[in-house]
PDB file of C-alpha atoms in Angstrom:
ATOM      1  CA  MET K   1      35.693  -3.971 -39.185  1.00  0.00           C
ATOM      2  CA  LYS K   2      34.175  -0.515 -39.687  1.00  0.00           C
ATOM      3  CA  LYS K   3      32.151   2.511 -39.015  1.00  0.00           C
ATOM      4  CA  LEU K   4      29.264   4.784 -38.732  1.00  0.00           C
ATOM      5  CA  VAL K   5      27.843   6.403 -35.611  1.00  0.00           C
ATOM      6  CA  ALA K   6      26.074   6.544 -31.939  1.00  0.00           C
ATOM      7  CA  THR K   7      23.344   6.559 -29.157  1.00  0.00           C
ATOM      8  CA  LEU K   8      24.043   7.694 -25.588  1.00  0.00           C
ATOM      9  CA  ALA K   9      22.481   6.483 -22.351  1.00  0.00           C
ATOM     10  CA  SER K  10      21.393   8.827 -19.582  1.00  0.00           C
ATOM     11  CA  VAL K  11      22.752   7.723 -16.218  1.00  0.00           C
ATOM     12  CA  ILE K  12      21.137   8.954 -13.014  1.00  0.00           C
ATOM     13  CA  MET K  13      23.753   9.416 -10.311  1.00  0.00           C
ATOM     14  CA  VAL K  14      23.783   7.862  -6.883  1.00  0.00           C
ATOM     15  CA  GLY K  15      25.908   9.462  -4.250  1.00  0.00           C
ATOM     16  CA  THR K  16      26.254  11.995  -1.506  1.00  0.00           C
ATOM     17  CA  VAL K  17      27.066  15.632  -2.098  1.00  0.00           C
ATOM     18  CA  ALA K  18      28.285  17.735   0.811  1.00  0.00           C
ATOM     19  CA  THR K  19      29.197  21.391   1.168  1.00  0.00           C
ATOM     20  CA  THR K  20      31.695  22.292   3.893  1.00  0.00           C
ATOM     21  CA  VAL K  21      30.599  24.886   6.446  1.00  0.00           C
ATOM     22  CA  SER K  22      32.787  26.952   8.744  1.00  0.00           C
ATOM     23  CA  ALA K  23      32.400  29.834  11.155  1.00  0.00           C
ATOM     24  CA  GLU K  24      34.459  32.915  11.910  1.00  0.00           C
ATOM     25  CA  GLU K  25      34.261  35.566  14.587  1.00  0.00           C
ATOM     26  CA  ILE K  26      34.282  39.318  14.122  1.00  0.00           C
ATOM     27  CA  GLU K  27      34.547  42.173  16.579  1.00  0.00           C
ATOM     28  CA  VAL K  28      31.862  44.831  16.363  1.00  0.00           C
ATOM     29  CA  GLN K  29      33.256  48.250  15.488  1.00  0.00           C
ATOM     30  CA  LYS K  30      31.824  51.655  16.308  1.00  0.00           C
ATOM     31  CA  GLY K  31      28.999  52.432  13.880  1.00  0.00           C
ATOM     32  CA  ASP K  32      28.336  48.756  13.020  1.00  0.00           C
ATOM     33  CA  ASN K  33      24.829  47.342  12.989  1.00  0.00           C
ATOM     34  CA  LEU K  34      23.424  43.908  12.229  1.00  0.00           C
ATOM     35  CA  TRP K  35      22.075  44.985   8.834  1.00  0.00           C
ATOM     36  CA  ASN K  36      25.510  46.150   7.601  1.00  0.00           C
ATOM     37  CA  ILE K  37      27.290  43.097   9.013  1.00  0.00           C
ATOM     38  CA  ALA K  38      24.734  40.732   7.426  1.00  0.00           C
ATOM     39  CA  ASN K  39      25.197  42.391   4.014  1.00  0.00           C
ATOM     40  CA  GLU K  40      28.993  42.364   4.262  1.00  0.00           C
ATOM     41  CA  HIS K  41      29.128  38.639   5.120  1.00  0.00           C
ATOM     42  CA  ASP K  42      26.334  37.453   2.820  1.00  0.00           C
ATOM     43  CA  THR K  43      24.009  36.344   5.606  1.00  0.00           C
ATOM     44  CA  THR K  44      20.818  37.589   7.275  1.00  0.00           C
ATOM     45  CA  ILE K  45      19.985  39.496  10.461  1.00  0.00           C
ATOM     46  CA  GLU K  46      17.857  36.541  11.575  1.00  0.00           C
ATOM     47  CA  GLU K  47      20.782  34.120  11.188  1.00  0.00           C
ATOM     48  CA  LEU K  48      23.109  36.450  13.133  1.00  0.00           C
ATOM     49  CA  VAL K  49      20.559  36.740  15.956  1.00  0.00           C
ATOM     50  CA  ASP K  50      20.048  32.966  15.969  1.00  0.00           C
ATOM     51  CA  ILE K  51      23.678  31.748  15.972  1.00  0.00           C
ATOM     52  CA  ASN K  52      24.740  34.399  18.512  1.00  0.00           C
ATOM     53  CA  GLU K  53      21.651  33.887  20.714  1.00  0.00           C
ATOM     54  CA  LEU K  54      20.986  37.627  20.773  1.00  0.00           C
ATOM     55  CA  LYS K  55      18.020  38.882  22.793  1.00  0.00           C
ATOM     56  CA  SER K  56      17.616  41.881  20.441  1.00  0.00           C
ATOM     57  CA  THR K  57      19.153  43.420  17.334  1.00  0.00           C
ATOM     58  CA  VAL K  58      21.151  45.909  19.417  1.00  0.00           C
ATOM     59  CA  ILE K  59      24.932  45.329  19.327  1.00  0.00           C
ATOM     60  CA  HIS K  60      27.847  47.185  20.936  1.00  0.00           C
ATOM     61  CA  PRO K  61      31.443  48.041  19.969  1.00  0.00           C
ATOM     62  CA  LYS K  62      34.006  45.330  20.860  1.00  0.00           C
ATOM     63  CA  GLN K  63      31.227  42.732  21.062  1.00  0.00           C
ATOM     64  CA  THR K  64      32.220  39.422  19.360  1.00  0.00           C
ATOM     65  CA  LEU K  65      29.835  37.897  16.805  1.00  0.00           C
ATOM     66  CA  SER K  66      30.026  34.524  15.084  1.00  0.00           C
ATOM     67  CA  ILE K  67      29.554  34.465  11.305  1.00  0.00           C
ATOM     68  CA  THR K  68      28.707  31.201   9.503  1.00  0.00           C
ATOM     69  CA  ASN K  69      30.268  30.810   6.064  1.00  0.00           C
ATOM     70  CA  ASN K  70      29.490  28.256   3.393  1.00  0.00           C
ATOM     71  CA  ASN K  71      32.816  27.453   1.771  1.00  0.00           C
ATOM     72  CA  ASP K  72      33.071  27.161  -1.981  1.00  0.00           C
ATOM     73  CA  GLU K  73      34.294  23.576  -1.982  1.00  0.00           C
ATOM     74  CA  THR K  74      31.681  20.860  -2.541  1.00  0.00           C
ATOM     75  CA  THR K  75      32.478  17.155  -2.464  1.00  0.00           C
ATOM     76  CA  TYR K  76      30.849  14.087  -4.031  1.00  0.00           C
ATOM     77  CA  THR K  77      31.191  10.520  -2.715  1.00  0.00           C
ATOM     78  CA  VAL K  78      31.590   7.983  -5.532  1.00  0.00           C
ATOM     79  CA  GLU K  79      29.076   5.127  -5.644  1.00  0.00           C
ATOM     80  CA  LYS K  80      29.072   1.832  -7.576  1.00  0.00           C
ATOM     81  CA  GLY K  81      28.606   2.440 -11.301  1.00  0.00           C
ATOM     82  CA  ASP K  82      29.789   6.066 -11.221  1.00  0.00           C
ATOM     83  CA  THR K  83      32.159   7.340 -13.912  1.00  0.00           C
ATOM     84  CA  LEU K  84      33.921  10.679 -14.372  1.00  0.00           C
ATOM     85  CA  ILE K  85      31.889  11.454 -17.485  1.00  0.00           C
ATOM     86  CA  GLY K  86      28.637  10.730 -15.633  1.00  0.00           C
ATOM     87  CA  ILE K  87      29.611  12.883 -12.636  1.00  0.00           C
ATOM     88  CA  GLY K  88      30.782  15.664 -14.958  1.00  0.00           C
ATOM     89  CA  ASN K  89      27.471  15.617 -16.855  1.00  0.00           C
ATOM     90  CA  GLU K  90      25.484  15.598 -13.583  1.00  0.00           C
ATOM     91  CA  PHE K  91      27.221  18.678 -12.184  1.00  0.00           C
ATOM     92  CA  ASP K  92      27.986  20.432 -15.488  1.00  0.00           C
ATOM     93  CA  VAL K  93      31.765  20.237 -15.174  1.00  0.00           C
ATOM     94  CA  THR K  94      34.383  18.717 -17.492  1.00  0.00           C
ATOM     95  CA  ILE K  95      36.374  15.517 -16.955  1.00  0.00           C
ATOM     96  CA  ASP K  96      39.566  17.599 -17.204  1.00  0.00           C
ATOM     97  CA  ASN K  97      38.346  19.847 -14.380  1.00  0.00           C
ATOM     98  CA  LEU K  98      37.481  16.872 -12.168  1.00  0.00           C
ATOM     99  CA  LYS K  99      40.915  15.350 -12.785  1.00  0.00           C
ATOM    100  CA  GLU K 100      42.672  18.671 -12.085  1.00  0.00           C
ATOM    101  CA  TRP K 101      40.689  19.445  -8.905  1.00  0.00           C
ATOM    102  CA  ASN K 102      41.318  15.932  -7.552  1.00  0.00           C
ATOM    103  CA  GLU K 103      44.866  15.417  -8.913  1.00  0.00           C
ATOM    104  CA  LEU K 104      43.780  12.307 -10.849  1.00  0.00           C
ATOM    105  CA  SER K 105      46.273  10.814 -13.291  1.00  0.00           C
ATOM    106  CA  SER K 106      43.648   8.611 -15.009  1.00  0.00           C
ATOM    107  CA  ASP K 107      39.876   8.304 -15.458  1.00  0.00           C
ATOM    108  CA  ILE K 108      39.678   5.498 -12.882  1.00  0.00           C
ATOM    109  CA  ILE K 109      37.690   6.241  -9.694  1.00  0.00           C
ATOM    110  CA  GLY K 110      36.732   3.967  -6.798  1.00  0.00           C
ATOM    111  CA  VAL K 111      33.598   3.419  -4.721  1.00  0.00           C
ATOM    112  CA  GLY K 112      33.691   5.594  -1.577  1.00  0.00           C
ATOM    113  CA  GLN K 113      36.222   8.022  -3.057  1.00  0.00           C
ATOM    114  CA  GLU K 114      35.500  11.684  -2.306  1.00  0.00           C
ATOM    115  CA  LEU K 115      35.791  14.019  -5.283  1.00  0.00           C
ATOM    116  CA  SER K 116      36.041  17.778  -5.017  1.00  0.00           C
ATOM    117  CA  LEU K 117      33.521  19.580  -7.232  1.00  0.00           C
ATOM    118  CA  ASN K 118      35.239  22.908  -6.491  1.00  0.00           C
ATOM    119  CA  GLY K 119      32.043  24.798  -5.768  1.00  0.00           C
ATOM    120  CA  ALA K 120      29.990  23.371  -8.638  1.00  0.00           C
ATOM    121  CA  ASN K 121      26.331  24.367  -8.540  1.00  0.00           C
ATOM    122  CA  VAL K 122      24.734  21.567  -6.498  1.00  0.00           C
ATOM    123  CA  GLU K 123      21.039  22.002  -5.741  1.00  0.00           C
ATOM    124  CA  GLN K 124      20.552  18.916  -3.585  1.00  0.00           C
ATOM    125  CA  GLU K 125      22.525  17.253  -0.821  1.00  0.00           C
ATOM    126  CA  GLU K 126      21.762  13.711  -1.946  1.00  0.00           C
ATOM    127  CA  ALA K 127      20.995  12.596  -5.479  1.00  0.00           C
ATOM    128  CA  PRO K 128      18.014  10.285  -6.168  1.00  0.00           C
ATOM    129  CA  GLU K 129      18.406   6.516  -6.319  1.00  0.00           C
ATOM    130  CA  ALA K 130      19.951   5.141  -9.475  1.00  0.00           C
ATOM    131  CA  THR K 131      17.614   3.897 -12.174  1.00  0.00           C
ATOM    132  CA  GLU K 132      18.437   1.803 -15.174  1.00  0.00           C
ATOM    133  CA  ALA K 133      20.053   3.648 -18.055  1.00  0.00           C
ATOM    134  CA  THR K 134      17.763   4.425 -20.988  1.00  0.00           C
ATOM    135  CA  THR K 135      18.758   4.847 -24.586  1.00  0.00           C
ATOM    136  CA  ALA K 136      18.636   8.445 -25.813  1.00  0.00           C
ATOM    137  CA  GLU K 137      16.100   9.025 -28.572  1.00  0.00           C
ATOM    138  CA  THR K 138      17.956  11.839 -30.298  1.00  0.00           C
ATOM    139  CA  SER K 139      21.277  11.834 -32.149  1.00  0.00           C
ATOM    140  CA  ASN K 140      23.838  14.477 -32.976  1.00  0.00           C
ATOM    141  CA  GLU K 141      23.237  15.098 -36.667  1.00  0.00           C
ATOM    142  CA  SER K 142      26.294  17.291 -37.051  1.00  0.00           C
ATOM    143  CA  ASP K 143      28.507  14.397 -35.892  1.00  0.00           C
ATOM    144  CA  GLN K 144      27.114  11.909 -38.406  1.00  0.00           C
ATOM    145  CA  SER K 145      29.051  13.219 -41.411  1.00  0.00           C
ATOM    146  CA  GLU K 146      32.261  13.451 -39.342  1.00  0.00           C
ATOM    147  CA  SER K 147      31.977   9.752 -38.418  1.00  0.00           C
ATOM    148  CA  ALA K 148      31.348   8.691 -42.024  1.00  0.00           C
ATOM    149  CA  GLU K 149      34.586  10.434 -43.096  1.00  0.00           C
ATOM    150  CA  SER K 150      36.887   9.494 -40.206  1.00  0.00           C
ATOM    151  CA  SER K 151      36.377   5.809 -39.309  1.00  0.00           C
ATOM    152  CA  GLU K 152      37.514   2.973 -41.619  1.00  0.00           C
ATOM    153  CA  PRO K 153      36.609  -0.565 -40.359  1.00  0.00           C
ATOM    154  CA  ASN K 154      37.117  -3.801 -42.317  1.00  0.00           C
ATOM    155  CA  VAL K 155      33.463  -4.340 -43.364  1.00  0.00           C
ATOM    156  CA  GLU K 156      31.494  -1.871 -45.545  1.00  0.00           C
ATOM    157  CA  ASN K 157      28.313  -0.159 -44.227  1.00  0.00           C
ATOM    158  CA  THR K 158      24.939  -0.997 -45.749  1.00  0.00           C
ATOM    159  CA  ALA K 159      21.477   0.600 -45.801  1.00  0.00           C
ATOM    160  CA  ALA K 160      18.775  -1.218 -43.820  1.00  0.00           C
ATOM    161  CA  GLU K 161      16.611  -0.530 -40.774  1.00  0.00           C
ATOM    162  CA  SER K 162      15.629  -2.784 -37.806  1.00  0.00           C
ATOM    163  CA  ASP K 163      14.563  -2.224 -34.235  1.00  0.00           C
ATOM    164  CA  SER K 164      17.263  -1.782 -31.574  1.00  0.00           C
ATOM    165  CA  ASN K 165      15.421  -3.014 -28.498  1.00  0.00           C
ATOM    166  CA  GLU K 166      18.208  -5.472 -27.630  1.00  0.00           C
ATOM    167  CA  GLN K 167      20.729  -2.614 -27.673  1.00  0.00           C
ATOM    168  CA  ALA K 168      18.600  -0.642 -25.196  1.00  0.00           C
ATOM    169  CA  ASN K 169      18.164  -3.657 -22.936  1.00  0.00           C
ATOM    170  CA  ASN K 170      21.896  -4.344 -22.787  1.00  0.00           C
ATOM    171  CA  THR K 171      22.598  -0.853 -21.416  1.00  0.00           C
ATOM    172  CA  GLU K 172      20.696  -1.828 -18.250  1.00  0.00           C
ATOM    173  CA  GLN K 173      23.440  -4.198 -17.133  1.00  0.00           C
ATOM    174  CA  GLU K 174      26.305  -3.145 -14.898  1.00  0.00           C
ATOM    175  CA  ALA K 175      30.019  -3.915 -14.992  1.00  0.00           C
ATOM    176  CA  ASN K 176      32.881  -3.468 -12.570  1.00  0.00           C
ATOM    177  CA  GLY K 177      36.541  -2.946 -13.417  1.00  0.00           C
ATOM    178  CA  GLU K 178      38.929  -0.459 -14.983  1.00  0.00           C
ATOM    179  CA  THR K 179      37.103   2.263 -16.926  1.00  0.00           C
ATOM    180  CA  ILE K 180      38.495   4.332 -19.792  1.00  0.00           C
ATOM    181  CA  THR K 181      36.908   7.162 -21.769  1.00  0.00           C
ATOM    182  CA  VAL K 182      36.909   6.710 -25.555  1.00  0.00           C
ATOM    183  CA  SER K 183      35.562   8.209 -28.771  1.00  0.00           C
ATOM    184  CA  ALA K 184      32.985   5.783 -30.206  1.00  0.00           C
ATOM    185  CA  THR K 185      31.581   5.373 -33.721  1.00  0.00           C
ATOM    186  CA  ALA K 186      29.408   2.549 -35.083  1.00  0.00           C
ATOM    187  CA  TYR K 187      29.414   0.196 -38.075  1.00  0.00           C
ATOM    188  CA  THR K 188      27.368  -2.558 -39.703  1.00  0.00           C
ATOM    189  CA  ALA K 189      28.725  -5.717 -41.325  1.00  0.00           C
ATOM    190  CA  GLU K 190      25.822  -6.293 -43.729  1.00  0.00           C
ATOM    191  CA  CYS K 191      26.993  -5.217 -47.161  1.00  0.00           C
ATOM    192  CA  GLU K 192      27.207  -6.655 -50.675  1.00  0.00           C
ATOM    193  CA  GLY K 193      30.446  -8.559 -51.210  1.00  0.00           C
ATOM    194  CA  CYS K 194      31.478  -8.387 -47.523  1.00  0.00           C
ATOM    195  CA  SER K 195      32.196 -11.552 -45.551  1.00  0.00           C
ATOM    196  CA  GLY K 196      30.839 -10.030 -42.344  1.00  0.00           C
ATOM    197  CA  VAL K 197      33.478 -11.978 -40.385  1.00  0.00           C
ATOM    198  CA  THR K 198      35.558 -10.076 -37.830  1.00  0.00           C
ATOM    199  CA  SER K 199      39.320 -10.373 -37.395  1.00  0.00           C
ATOM    200  CA  THR K 200      38.708 -12.862 -34.545  1.00  0.00           C
ATOM    201  CA  GLY K 201      36.334 -15.018 -36.634  1.00  0.00           C
ATOM    202  CA  ILE K 202      32.923 -13.792 -35.419  1.00  0.00           C
ATOM    203  CA  ASP K 203      30.311 -14.089 -38.221  1.00  0.00           C
ATOM    204  CA  LEU K 204      28.241 -10.922 -37.807  1.00  0.00           C
ATOM    205  CA  ASN K 205      25.969 -11.725 -40.780  1.00  0.00           C
ATOM    206  CA  ALA K 206      24.978 -14.945 -39.035  1.00  0.00           C
ATOM    207  CA  ASN K 207      24.697 -13.076 -35.700  1.00  0.00           C
ATOM    208  CA  PRO K 208      23.478  -9.560 -36.622  1.00  0.00           C
ATOM    209  CA  ASN K 209      22.630  -8.676 -33.003  1.00  0.00           C
ATOM    210  CA  LYS K 210      26.005  -9.769 -31.626  1.00  0.00           C
ATOM    211  CA  LYS K 211      27.595  -7.097 -29.421  1.00  0.00           C
ATOM    212  CA  VAL K 212      31.097  -6.647 -30.823  1.00  0.00           C
ATOM    213  CA  ILE K 213      33.439  -3.676 -30.793  1.00  0.00           C
ATOM    214  CA  ALA K 214      36.494  -2.910 -32.921  1.00  0.00           C
ATOM    215  CA  VAL K 215      39.448  -1.782 -30.789  1.00  0.00           C
ATOM    216  CA  ASP K 216      43.106  -0.883 -30.757  1.00  0.00           C
ATOM    217  CA  PRO K 217      44.531  -4.100 -29.219  1.00  0.00           C
ATOM    218  CA  SER K 218      47.277  -2.126 -27.492  1.00  0.00           C
ATOM    219  CA  VAL K 219      44.560  -0.349 -25.463  1.00  0.00           C
ATOM    220  CA  ILE K 220      41.916  -3.101 -25.163  1.00  0.00           C
ATOM    221  CA  PRO K 221      43.194  -6.620 -25.966  1.00  0.00           C
ATOM    222  CA  LEU K 222      41.147  -8.683 -28.425  1.00  0.00           C
ATOM    223  CA  GLY K 223      38.797 -11.084 -26.654  1.00  0.00           C
ATOM    224  CA  THR K 224      38.263  -8.772 -23.681  1.00  0.00           C
ATOM    225  CA  GLU K 225      34.734  -8.640 -22.244  1.00  0.00           C
ATOM    226  CA  VAL K 226      33.656  -5.009 -21.806  1.00  0.00           C
ATOM    227  CA  TYR K 227      30.686  -2.852 -20.890  1.00  0.00           C
ATOM    228  CA  VAL K 228      30.169   0.157 -23.195  1.00  0.00           C
ATOM    229  CA  GLU K 229      28.118   3.082 -21.944  1.00  0.00           C
ATOM    230  CA  GLY K 230      24.946   3.376 -24.034  1.00  0.00           C
ATOM    231  CA  TYR K 231      25.623   0.062 -25.847  1.00  0.00           C
ATOM    232  CA  GLY K 232      25.894  -2.698 -23.246  1.00  0.00           C
ATOM    233  CA  HIS K 233      28.037  -5.774 -22.658  1.00  0.00           C
ATOM    234  CA  ALA K 234      30.219  -6.660 -25.636  1.00  0.00           C
ATOM    235  CA  VAL K 235      33.402  -8.422 -26.705  1.00  0.00           C
ATOM    236  CA  ALA K 236      36.471  -6.760 -28.227  1.00  0.00           C
ATOM    237  CA  GLY K 237      36.394  -8.877 -31.370  1.00  0.00           C
ATOM    238  CA  ASP K 238      37.586  -6.748 -34.271  1.00  0.00           C
ATOM    239  CA  VAL K 239      40.089  -4.117 -35.413  1.00  0.00           C
ATOM    240  CA  GLY K 240      39.978  -1.237 -37.899  1.00  0.00           C
ATOM    241  CA  SER K 241      42.566   0.839 -39.716  1.00  0.00           C
ATOM    242  CA  ALA K 242      41.227   4.054 -38.149  1.00  0.00           C
ATOM    243  CA  ILE K 243      40.706   2.555 -34.681  1.00  0.00           C
ATOM    244  CA  ASN K 244      43.823   3.733 -32.873  1.00  0.00           C
ATOM    245  CA  GLY K 245      44.321   4.723 -29.234  1.00  0.00           C
ATOM    246  CA  ASN K 246      41.204   5.538 -27.228  1.00  0.00           C
ATOM    247  CA  LYS K 247      38.782   4.882 -30.092  1.00  0.00           C
ATOM    248  CA  ILE K 248      36.263   2.087 -30.629  1.00  0.00           C
ATOM    249  CA  ASP K 249      33.700   1.074 -33.265  1.00  0.00           C
ATOM    250  CA  VAL K 250      30.507  -0.630 -32.020  1.00  0.00           C
ATOM    251  CA  HIS K 251      28.691  -3.133 -34.250  1.00  0.00           C
ATOM    252  CA  VAL K 252      24.975  -2.594 -34.916  1.00  0.00           C
ATOM    253  CA  PRO K 253      22.687  -4.573 -37.266  1.00  0.00           C
ATOM    254  CA  THR K 254      21.836  -1.798 -39.758  1.00  0.00           C
ATOM    255  CA  LYS K 255      23.193   1.331 -41.393  1.00  0.00           C
ATOM    256  CA  GLY K 256      20.274   3.348 -39.964  1.00  0.00           C
ATOM    257  CA  GLU K 257      21.240   2.420 -36.409  1.00  0.00           C
ATOM    258  CA  ALA K 258      24.869   3.224 -37.137  1.00  0.00           C
ATOM    259  CA  LEU K 259      23.926   6.678 -38.417  1.00  0.00           C
ATOM    260  CA  ASP K 260      21.763   7.244 -35.339  1.00  0.00           C
ATOM    261  CA  TRP K 261      24.741   6.397 -33.115  1.00  0.00           C
ATOM    262  CA  GLY K 262      26.907   9.321 -34.238  1.00  0.00           C
ATOM    263  CA  VAL K 263      30.317  10.138 -32.789  1.00  0.00           C
ATOM    264  CA  ARG K 264      30.159  10.032 -29.006  1.00  0.00           C
ATOM    265  CA  THR K 265      32.440  10.130 -26.004  1.00  0.00           C
ATOM    266  CA  VAL K 266      31.583   7.138 -23.800  1.00  0.00           C
ATOM    267  CA  ASP K 267      33.080   5.125 -20.948  1.00  0.00           C
ATOM    268  CA  VAL K 268      34.249   1.533 -21.548  1.00  0.00           C
ATOM    269  CA  THR K 269      34.569  -0.675 -18.455  1.00  0.00           C
ATOM    270  CA  ILE K 270      36.599  -3.892 -18.443  1.00  0.00           C
ATOM    271  CA  VAL K 271      34.350  -6.635 -17.013  1.00  0.00           C
ATOM    272  CA  GLU K 272      35.826  -8.432 -14.009  1.00  0.00           C
TER     273      GLU K 272
END
């Protein structure tokens, strides 16, 4: 089956972010004062007075002062439903960086796992509670033409428009299992002269709202139940000549919805 293009879902993270803190001691040298020491160690006079329990701002040579340092490394504790792409988007870092910083050999992460964010800009210590994913209302227009030229499923695309409320609702469900990151395009089976039947025998013309994806069976076996980020629960029920490796094609009822989908990088979770 075949092609066209995508909608993404925004996922609000749940988890705990922590920044490590350490302290060091310095010995006051002749000519030192609290103002100079505070500037040199990126702190304040008030903090130096507080952590050293000073009675005044007067200091003396050979006196020992404690300096509190915020280290660069920040960590994030993985919660249920988290993915590398979601964490990367939340903290404005790439999946490759997350894998490098944490010596990950795959995109799979587990609940309770601590990930180094390597000093990423984190404004809050704990993220808000997770809410259901919502379908993005905008699409990447520049990606639409690329999808139309690159993906070649078994059923031709047609022009028609219908509402996609069911697609949005399906993205609210959760799935647990192995997660892989893929490039996703979209296709519709409704076209003149097309059977609309997938390689596994699913009649998409008779079931236009059926959630089906075309896959490379060597990556995702046919018949596998999956959860696709921004699309919902689906079955791997079709193949396509251009669907090789970490690529999928998601079925939508109309050409308009397929064009709105675009070419997107999404996470696919095997349902357990």
